[in-house]
Amino acid sequence: MQKTRIRVELRALNNSIRRYFEFSIHGKEIKNATGNHKWIIHYLVENEGKEIYQKDIETHFNIARSTVSKVLTLMEQKGLIQKLSVEQDARLKQIILTDEARKIQALMCEDAEKMEETLIKGFSEEELQTLLSYLQRMRENLS
């Protein structure tokens, strides 16, 4: 019997989710935002009203500073975010969403709801809770 590889299954599921979004109803409308951009937009929407800086994004997503810097620069060039100087420290730049990014977020949420309904189809509430606990434990194991 062949040994099941969790990493292979998780990678395949990740690819399927990415493809789902690429070919979703709003796929063409949100093409301006890549996968990482979408996650950052979602994070900024969830934390609207709070001052968010590059360091917060690095920490939340566990991404290297240089990578986040490049991603944020590209997002700014695409008109998805603005970097605003902070009075108390000229080195800090607060990350602010643009109206374009908010439109993309609304469309992504609609697609995400449909995708999640499809993902969990046929699972009981108990099975979903167990699955979530397993996934959280895996993340903690890698931390």
mmCIF file with all atom_site columns, C-alpha atoms in Angstrom:
data_model
loop_
_atom_site.group_PDB
_atom_site.id
_atom_site.type_symbol
_atom_site.label_atom_id
_atom_site.label_alt_id
_atom_site.label_comp_id
_atom_site.label_asym_id
_atom_site.label_entity_id
_atom_site.label_seq_id
_atom_site.pdbx_PDB_ins_code
_atom_site.Cartn_x
_atom_site.Cartn_y
_atom_site.Cartn_z
_atom_site.occupancy
_atom_site.B_iso_or_equiv
_atom_site.pdbx_formal_charge
_atom_site.auth_seq_id
_atom_site.auth_comp_id
_atom_site.auth_asym_id
_atom_site.auth_atom_id
_atom_site.pdbx_PDB_model_num
ATOM 1   C CA . MET A 1 1   ? 0.000   0.000  0.000   1.00 0.00 ? 1   MET A CA 1
ATOM 2   C CA . GLN A 1 2   ? 1.390   3.394  -1.018  1.00 0.00 ? 2   GLN A CA 1
ATOM 3   C CA . LYS A 1 3   ? 2.039   5.836  1.806   1.00 0.00 ? 3   LYS A CA 1
ATOM 4   C CA . THR A 1 4   ? -0.192  8.913  1.649   1.00 0.00 ? 4   THR A CA 1
ATOM 5   C CA . ARG A 1 5   ? 1.729   12.165 1.635   1.00 0.00 ? 5   ARG A CA 1
ATOM 6   C CA . ILE A 1 6   ? -0.099  14.990 3.377   1.00 0.00 ? 6   ILE A CA 1
ATOM 7   C CA . ARG A 1 7   ? 2.114   17.580 1.704   1.00 0.00 ? 7   ARG A CA 1
ATOM 8   C CA . VAL A 1 8   ? 1.141   16.311 -1.750  1.00 0.00 ? 8   VAL A CA 1
ATOM 9   C CA . GLU A 1 9   ? -2.567  16.422 -0.949  1.00 0.00 ? 9   GLU A CA 1
ATOM 10  C CA . LEU A 1 10  ? -2.315  19.912 0.577   1.00 0.00 ? 10  LEU A CA 1
ATOM 11  C CA . ARG A 1 11  ? -0.379  21.184 -2.435  1.00 0.00 ? 11  ARG A CA 1
ATOM 12  C CA . ALA A 1 12  ? -2.928  19.689 -4.832  1.00 0.00 ? 12  ALA A CA 1
ATOM 13  C CA . LEU A 1 13  ? -5.781  21.247 -2.860  1.00 0.00 ? 13  LEU A CA 1
ATOM 14  C CA . ASN A 1 14  ? -3.985  24.609 -2.888  1.00 0.00 ? 14  ASN A CA 1
ATOM 15  C CA . ASN A 1 15  ? -3.594  24.380 -6.669  1.00 0.00 ? 15  ASN A CA 1
ATOM 16  C CA . SER A 1 16  ? -7.271  23.502 -7.070  1.00 0.00 ? 16  SER A CA 1
ATOM 17  C CA . ILE A 1 17  ? -8.305  26.490 -4.956  1.00 0.00 ? 17  ILE A CA 1
ATOM 18  C CA . ARG A 1 18  ? -6.053  28.813 -6.967  1.00 0.00 ? 18  ARG A CA 1
ATOM 19  C CA . ARG A 1 19  ? -7.507  27.492 -10.233 1.00 0.00 ? 19  ARG A CA 1
ATOM 20  C CA . TYR A 1 20  ? -11.040 27.886 -8.886  1.00 0.00 ? 20  TYR A CA 1
ATOM 21  C CA . PHE A 1 21  ? -10.405 31.596 -8.318  1.00 0.00 ? 21  PHE A CA 1
ATOM 22  C CA . GLU A 1 22  ? -8.694  32.052 -11.685 1.00 0.00 ? 22  GLU A CA 1
ATOM 23  C CA . PHE A 1 23  ? -11.733 30.698 -13.499 1.00 0.00 ? 23  PHE A CA 1
ATOM 24  C CA . SER A 1 24  ? -14.383 32.034 -11.126 1.00 0.00 ? 24  SER A CA 1
ATOM 25  C CA . ILE A 1 25  ? -17.202 34.300 -12.193 1.00 0.00 ? 25  ILE A CA 1
ATOM 26  C CA . HIS A 1 26  ? -15.152 37.393 -11.309 1.00 0.00 ? 26  HIS A CA 1
ATOM 27  C CA . GLY A 1 27  ? -11.753 36.004 -12.357 1.00 0.00 ? 27  GLY A CA 1
ATOM 28  C CA . LYS A 1 28  ? -11.253 38.495 -15.177 1.00 0.00 ? 28  LYS A CA 1
ATOM 29  C CA . GLU A 1 29  ? -12.403 41.448 -13.064 1.00 0.00 ? 29  GLU A CA 1
ATOM 30  C CA . ILE A 1 30  ? -9.901  40.744 -10.303 1.00 0.00 ? 30  ILE A CA 1
ATOM 31  C CA . LYS A 1 31  ? -6.981  39.769 -12.550 1.00 0.00 ? 31  LYS A CA 1
ATOM 32  C CA . ASN A 1 32  ? -5.124  42.964 -11.527 1.00 0.00 ? 32  ASN A CA 1
ATOM 33  C CA . ALA A 1 33  ? -4.463  41.351 -8.135  1.00 0.00 ? 33  ALA A CA 1
ATOM 34  C CA . THR A 1 34  ? -2.251  38.255 -7.925  1.00 0.00 ? 34  THR A CA 1
ATOM 35  C CA . GLY A 1 35  ? -2.643  35.609 -5.219  1.00 0.00 ? 35  GLY A CA 1
ATOM 36  C CA . ASN A 1 36  ? -0.449  37.387 -2.661  1.00 0.00 ? 36  ASN A CA 1
ATOM 37  C CA . HIS A 1 37  ? -2.091  40.713 -3.439  1.00 0.00 ? 37  HIS A CA 1
ATOM 38  C CA . LYS A 1 38  ? -5.496  39.209 -2.735  1.00 0.00 ? 38  LYS A CA 1
ATOM 39  C CA . TRP A 1 39  ? -4.440  37.866 0.643   1.00 0.00 ? 39  TRP A CA 1
ATOM 40  C CA . ILE A 1 40  ? -2.925  41.214 1.622   1.00 0.00 ? 40  ILE A CA 1
ATOM 41  C CA . ILE A 1 41  ? -6.040  43.085 0.460   1.00 0.00 ? 41  ILE A CA 1
ATOM 42  C CA . HIS A 1 42  ? -8.176  40.748 2.554   1.00 0.00 ? 42  HIS A CA 1
ATOM 43  C CA . TYR A 1 43  ? -5.922  41.289 5.585   1.00 0.00 ? 43  TYR A CA 1
ATOM 44  C CA . LEU A 1 44  ? -6.123  45.067 5.181   1.00 0.00 ? 44  LEU A CA 1
ATOM 45  C CA . VAL A 1 45  ? -9.918  44.962 4.878   1.00 0.00 ? 45  VAL A CA 1
ATOM 46  C CA . GLU A 1 46  ? -10.183 42.820 8.013   1.00 0.00 ? 46  GLU A CA 1
ATOM 47  C CA . ASN A 1 47  ? -8.019  45.328 9.879   1.00 0.00 ? 47  ASN A CA 1
ATOM 48  C CA . GLU A 1 48  ? -9.590  48.498 8.485   1.00 0.00 ? 48  GLU A CA 1
ATOM 49  C CA . GLY A 1 49  ? -9.477  51.259 11.078  1.00 0.00 ? 49  GLY A CA 1
ATOM 50  C CA . LYS A 1 50  ? -6.157  50.018 12.466  1.00 0.00 ? 50  LYS A CA 1
ATOM 51  C CA . GLU A 1 51  ? -2.816  51.415 11.387  1.00 0.00 ? 51  GLU A CA 1
ATOM 52  C CA . ILE A 1 52  ? -1.123  48.671 9.355   1.00 0.00 ? 52  ILE A CA 1
ATOM 53  C CA . TYR A 1 53  ? 2.537   48.809 8.380   1.00 0.00 ? 53  TYR A CA 1
ATOM 54  C CA . GLN A 1 54  ? 4.813   46.583 6.328   1.00 0.00 ? 54  GLN A CA 1
ATOM 55  C CA . LYS A 1 55  ? 6.057   44.858 9.504   1.00 0.00 ? 55  LYS A CA 1
ATOM 56  C CA . ASP A 1 56  ? 2.486   43.819 10.350  1.00 0.00 ? 56  ASP A CA 1
ATOM 57  C CA . ILE A 1 57  ? 2.134   42.115 6.970   1.00 0.00 ? 57  ILE A CA 1
ATOM 58  C CA . GLU A 1 58  ? 5.533   40.421 7.353   1.00 0.00 ? 58  GLU A CA 1
ATOM 59  C CA . THR A 1 59  ? 4.508   39.047 10.740  1.00 0.00 ? 59  THR A CA 1
ATOM 60  C CA . HIS A 1 60  ? 0.960   38.018 9.836   1.00 0.00 ? 60  HIS A CA 1
ATOM 61  C CA . PHE A 1 61  ? 1.939   36.093 6.700   1.00 0.00 ? 61  PHE A CA 1
ATOM 62  C CA . ASN A 1 62  ? 5.406   35.025 7.904   1.00 0.00 ? 62  ASN A CA 1
ATOM 63  C CA . ILE A 1 63  ? 7.019   36.533 4.783   1.00 0.00 ? 63  ILE A CA 1
ATOM 64  C CA . ALA A 1 64  ? 10.519  38.005 4.499   1.00 0.00 ? 64  ALA A CA 1
ATOM 65  C CA . ARG A 1 65  ? 10.869  41.793 4.593   1.00 0.00 ? 65  ARG A CA 1
ATOM 66  C CA . SER A 1 66  ? 12.368  41.967 1.099   1.00 0.00 ? 66  SER A CA 1
ATOM 67  C CA . THR A 1 67  ? 9.496   39.938 -0.359  1.00 0.00 ? 67  THR A CA 1
ATOM 68  C CA . VAL A 1 68  ? 6.829   42.056 1.315   1.00 0.00 ? 68  VAL A CA 1
ATOM 69  C CA . SER A 1 69  ? 8.584   45.211 0.162   1.00 0.00 ? 69  SER A CA 1
ATOM 70  C CA . LYS A 1 70  ? 8.509   44.036 -3.464  1.00 0.00 ? 70  LYS A CA 1
ATOM 71  C CA . VAL A 1 71  ? 4.868   42.923 -3.237  1.00 0.00 ? 71  VAL A CA 1
ATOM 72  C CA . LEU A 1 72  ? 3.740   46.210 -1.681  1.00 0.00 ? 72  LEU A CA 1
ATOM 73  C CA . THR A 1 73  ? 5.662   48.245 -4.266  1.00 0.00 ? 73  THR A CA 1
ATOM 74  C CA . LEU A 1 74  ? 3.934   46.330 -7.069  1.00 0.00 ? 74  LEU A CA 1
ATOM 75  C CA . MET A 1 75  ? 0.543   46.729 -5.377  1.00 0.00 ? 75  MET A CA 1
ATOM 76  C CA . GLU A 1 76  ? 1.144   50.463 -5.142  1.00 0.00 ? 76  GLU A CA 1
ATOM 77  C CA . GLN A 1 77  ? 2.092   50.619 -8.837  1.00 0.00 ? 77  GLN A CA 1
ATOM 78  C CA . LYS A 1 78  ? -1.121  48.763 -9.713  1.00 0.00 ? 78  LYS A CA 1
ATOM 79  C CA . GLY A 1 79  ? -3.188  51.237 -7.694  1.00 0.00 ? 79  GLY A CA 1
ATOM 80  C CA . LEU A 1 80  ? -4.267  48.734 -5.040  1.00 0.00 ? 80  LEU A CA 1
ATOM 81  C CA . ILE A 1 81  ? -2.665  50.434 -2.034  1.00 0.00 ? 81  ILE A CA 1
ATOM 82  C CA . GLN A 1 82  ? -1.148  53.723 -0.960  1.00 0.00 ? 82  GLN A CA 1
ATOM 83  C CA . LYS A 1 83  ? 1.792   54.143 1.392   1.00 0.00 ? 83  LYS A CA 1
ATOM 84  C CA . LEU A 1 84  ? 1.308   57.141 3.642   1.00 0.00 ? 84  LEU A CA 1
ATOM 85  C CA . SER A 1 85  ? 4.061   58.720 5.729   1.00 0.00 ? 85  SER A CA 1
ATOM 86  C CA . VAL A 1 86  ? 3.535   58.797 9.465   1.00 0.00 ? 86  VAL A CA 1
ATOM 87  C CA . GLU A 1 87  ? 4.163   62.053 11.347  1.00 0.00 ? 87  GLU A CA 1
ATOM 88  C CA . GLN A 1 88  ? 5.948   60.516 14.329  1.00 0.00 ? 88  GLN A CA 1
ATOM 89  C CA . ASP A 1 89  ? 8.410   58.450 12.228  1.00 0.00 ? 89  ASP A CA 1
ATOM 90  C CA . ALA A 1 90  ? 9.314   59.347 8.642   1.00 0.00 ? 90  ALA A CA 1
ATOM 91  C CA . ARG A 1 91  ? 10.644  55.821 8.064   1.00 0.00 ? 91  ARG A CA 1
ATOM 92  C CA . LEU A 1 92  ? 7.225   54.253 8.637   1.00 0.00 ? 92  LEU A CA 1
ATOM 93  C CA . LYS A 1 93  ? 4.647   54.048 5.872   1.00 0.00 ? 93  LYS A CA 1
ATOM 94  C CA . GLN A 1 94  ? 1.063   53.188 6.713   1.00 0.00 ? 94  GLN A CA 1
ATOM 95  C CA . ILE A 1 95  ? -0.554  50.853 4.176   1.00 0.00 ? 95  ILE A CA 1
ATOM 96  C CA . ILE A 1 96  ? -3.968  52.067 2.950   1.00 0.00 ? 96  ILE A CA 1
ATOM 97  C CA . LEU A 1 97  ? -6.345  50.347 0.519   1.00 0.00 ? 97  LEU A CA 1
ATOM 98  C CA . THR A 1 98  ? -7.588  52.130 -2.578  1.00 0.00 ? 98  THR A CA 1
ATOM 99  C CA . ASP A 1 99  ? -11.168 52.032 -3.846  1.00 0.00 ? 99  ASP A CA 1
ATOM 100 C CA . GLU A 1 100 ? -9.999  49.660 -6.606  1.00 0.00 ? 100 GLU A CA 1
ATOM 101 C CA . ALA A 1 101 ? -8.755  47.186 -3.987  1.00 0.00 ? 101 ALA A CA 1
ATOM 102 C CA . ARG A 1 102 ? -12.049 47.424 -2.095  1.00 0.00 ? 102 ARG A CA 1
ATOM 103 C CA . LYS A 1 103 ? -13.957 46.543 -5.281  1.00 0.00 ? 103 LYS A CA 1
ATOM 104 C CA . ILE A 1 104 ? -11.672 43.560 -5.829  1.00 0.00 ? 104 ILE A CA 1
ATOM 105 C CA . GLN A 1 105 ? -12.194 42.455 -2.221  1.00 0.00 ? 105 GLN A CA 1
ATOM 106 C CA . ALA A 1 106 ? -15.974 42.514 -2.582  1.00 0.00 ? 106 ALA A CA 1
ATOM 107 C CA . LEU A 1 107 ? -15.784 40.322 -5.693  1.00 0.00 ? 107 LEU A CA 1
ATOM 108 C CA . MET A 1 108 ? -13.276 37.972 -4.057  1.00 0.00 ? 108 MET A CA 1
ATOM 109 C CA . CYS A 1 109 ? -15.540 37.522 -1.034  1.00 0.00 ? 109 CYS A CA 1
ATOM 110 C CA . GLU A 1 110 ? -18.419 36.548 -3.260  1.00 0.00 ? 110 GLU A CA 1
ATOM 111 C CA . ASP A 1 111 ? -16.256 33.970 -5.059  1.00 0.00 ? 111 ASP A CA 1
ATOM 112 C CA . ALA A 1 112 ? -14.728 32.727 -1.778  1.00 0.00 ? 112 ALA A CA 1
ATOM 113 C CA . GLU A 1 113 ? -18.132 32.079 -0.224  1.00 0.00 ? 113 GLU A CA 1
ATOM 114 C CA . LYS A 1 114 ? -19.153 29.953 -3.210  1.00 0.00 ? 114 LYS A CA 1
ATOM 115 C CA . MET A 1 115 ? -15.826 28.108 -3.180  1.00 0.00 ? 115 MET A CA 1
ATOM 116 C CA . GLU A 1 116 ? -16.048 27.343 0.546   1.00 0.00 ? 116 GLU A CA 1
ATOM 117 C CA . GLU A 1 117 ? -19.600 26.040 0.164   1.00 0.00 ? 117 GLU A CA 1
ATOM 118 C CA . THR A 1 118 ? -18.291 23.699 -2.521  1.00 0.00 ? 118 THR A CA 1
ATOM 119 C CA . LEU A 1 119 ? -15.278 22.628 -0.418  1.00 0.00 ? 119 LEU A CA 1
ATOM 120 C CA . ILE A 1 120 ? -17.296 21.635 2.648   1.00 0.00 ? 120 ILE A CA 1
ATOM 121 C CA . LYS A 1 121 ? -20.203 20.020 0.820   1.00 0.00 ? 121 LYS A CA 1
ATOM 122 C CA . GLY A 1 122 ? -21.081 16.711 2.481   1.00 0.00 ? 122 GLY A CA 1
ATOM 123 C CA . PHE A 1 123 ? -19.137 17.353 5.701   1.00 0.00 ? 123 PHE A CA 1
ATOM 124 C CA . SER A 1 124 ? -20.892 17.298 9.053   1.00 0.00 ? 124 SER A CA 1
ATOM 125 C CA . GLU A 1 125 ? -20.282 20.109 11.543  1.00 0.00 ? 125 GLU A CA 1
ATOM 126 C CA . GLU A 1 126 ? -18.266 17.709 13.690  1.00 0.00 ? 126 GLU A CA 1
ATOM 127 C CA . GLU A 1 127 ? -16.088 16.702 10.722  1.00 0.00 ? 127 GLU A CA 1
ATOM 128 C CA . LEU A 1 128 ? -15.450 20.360 9.878   1.00 0.00 ? 128 LEU A CA 1
ATOM 129 C CA . GLN A 1 129 ? -14.411 21.157 13.454  1.00 0.00 ? 129 GLN A CA 1
ATOM 130 C CA . THR A 1 130 ? -12.076 18.142 13.476  1.00 0.00 ? 130 THR A CA 1
ATOM 131 C CA . LEU A 1 131 ? -10.569 19.134 10.134  1.00 0.00 ? 131 LEU A CA 1
ATOM 132 C CA . LEU A 1 132 ? -9.995  22.702 11.324  1.00 0.00 ? 132 LEU A CA 1
ATOM 133 C CA . SER A 1 133 ? -8.315  21.486 14.488  1.00 0.00 ? 133 SER A CA 1
ATOM 134 C CA . TYR A 1 134 ? -5.999  19.228 12.433  1.00 0.00 ? 134 TYR A CA 1
ATOM 135 C CA . LEU A 1 135 ? -5.059  22.057 10.077  1.00 0.00 ? 135 LEU A CA 1
ATOM 136 C CA . GLN A 1 136 ? -4.384  24.421 12.984  1.00 0.00 ? 136 GLN A CA 1
ATOM 137 C CA . ARG A 1 137 ? -2.217  21.810 14.681  1.00 0.00 ? 137 ARG A CA 1
ATOM 138 C CA . MET A 1 138 ? -0.215  21.336 11.469  1.00 0.00 ? 138 MET A CA 1
ATOM 139 C CA . ARG A 1 139 ? 0.419   25.088 11.267  1.00 0.00 ? 139 ARG A CA 1
ATOM 140 C CA . GLU A 1 140 ? 1.513   25.135 14.909  1.00 0.00 ? 140 GLU A CA 1
ATOM 141 C CA . ASN A 1 141 ? 3.842   22.174 14.310  1.00 0.00 ? 141 ASN A CA 1
ATOM 142 C CA . LEU A 1 142 ? 5.596   24.127 11.573  1.00 0.00 ? 142 LEU A CA 1
ATOM 143 C CA . SER A 1 143 ? 5.871   27.323 13.618  1.00 0.00 ? 143 SER A CA 1
#
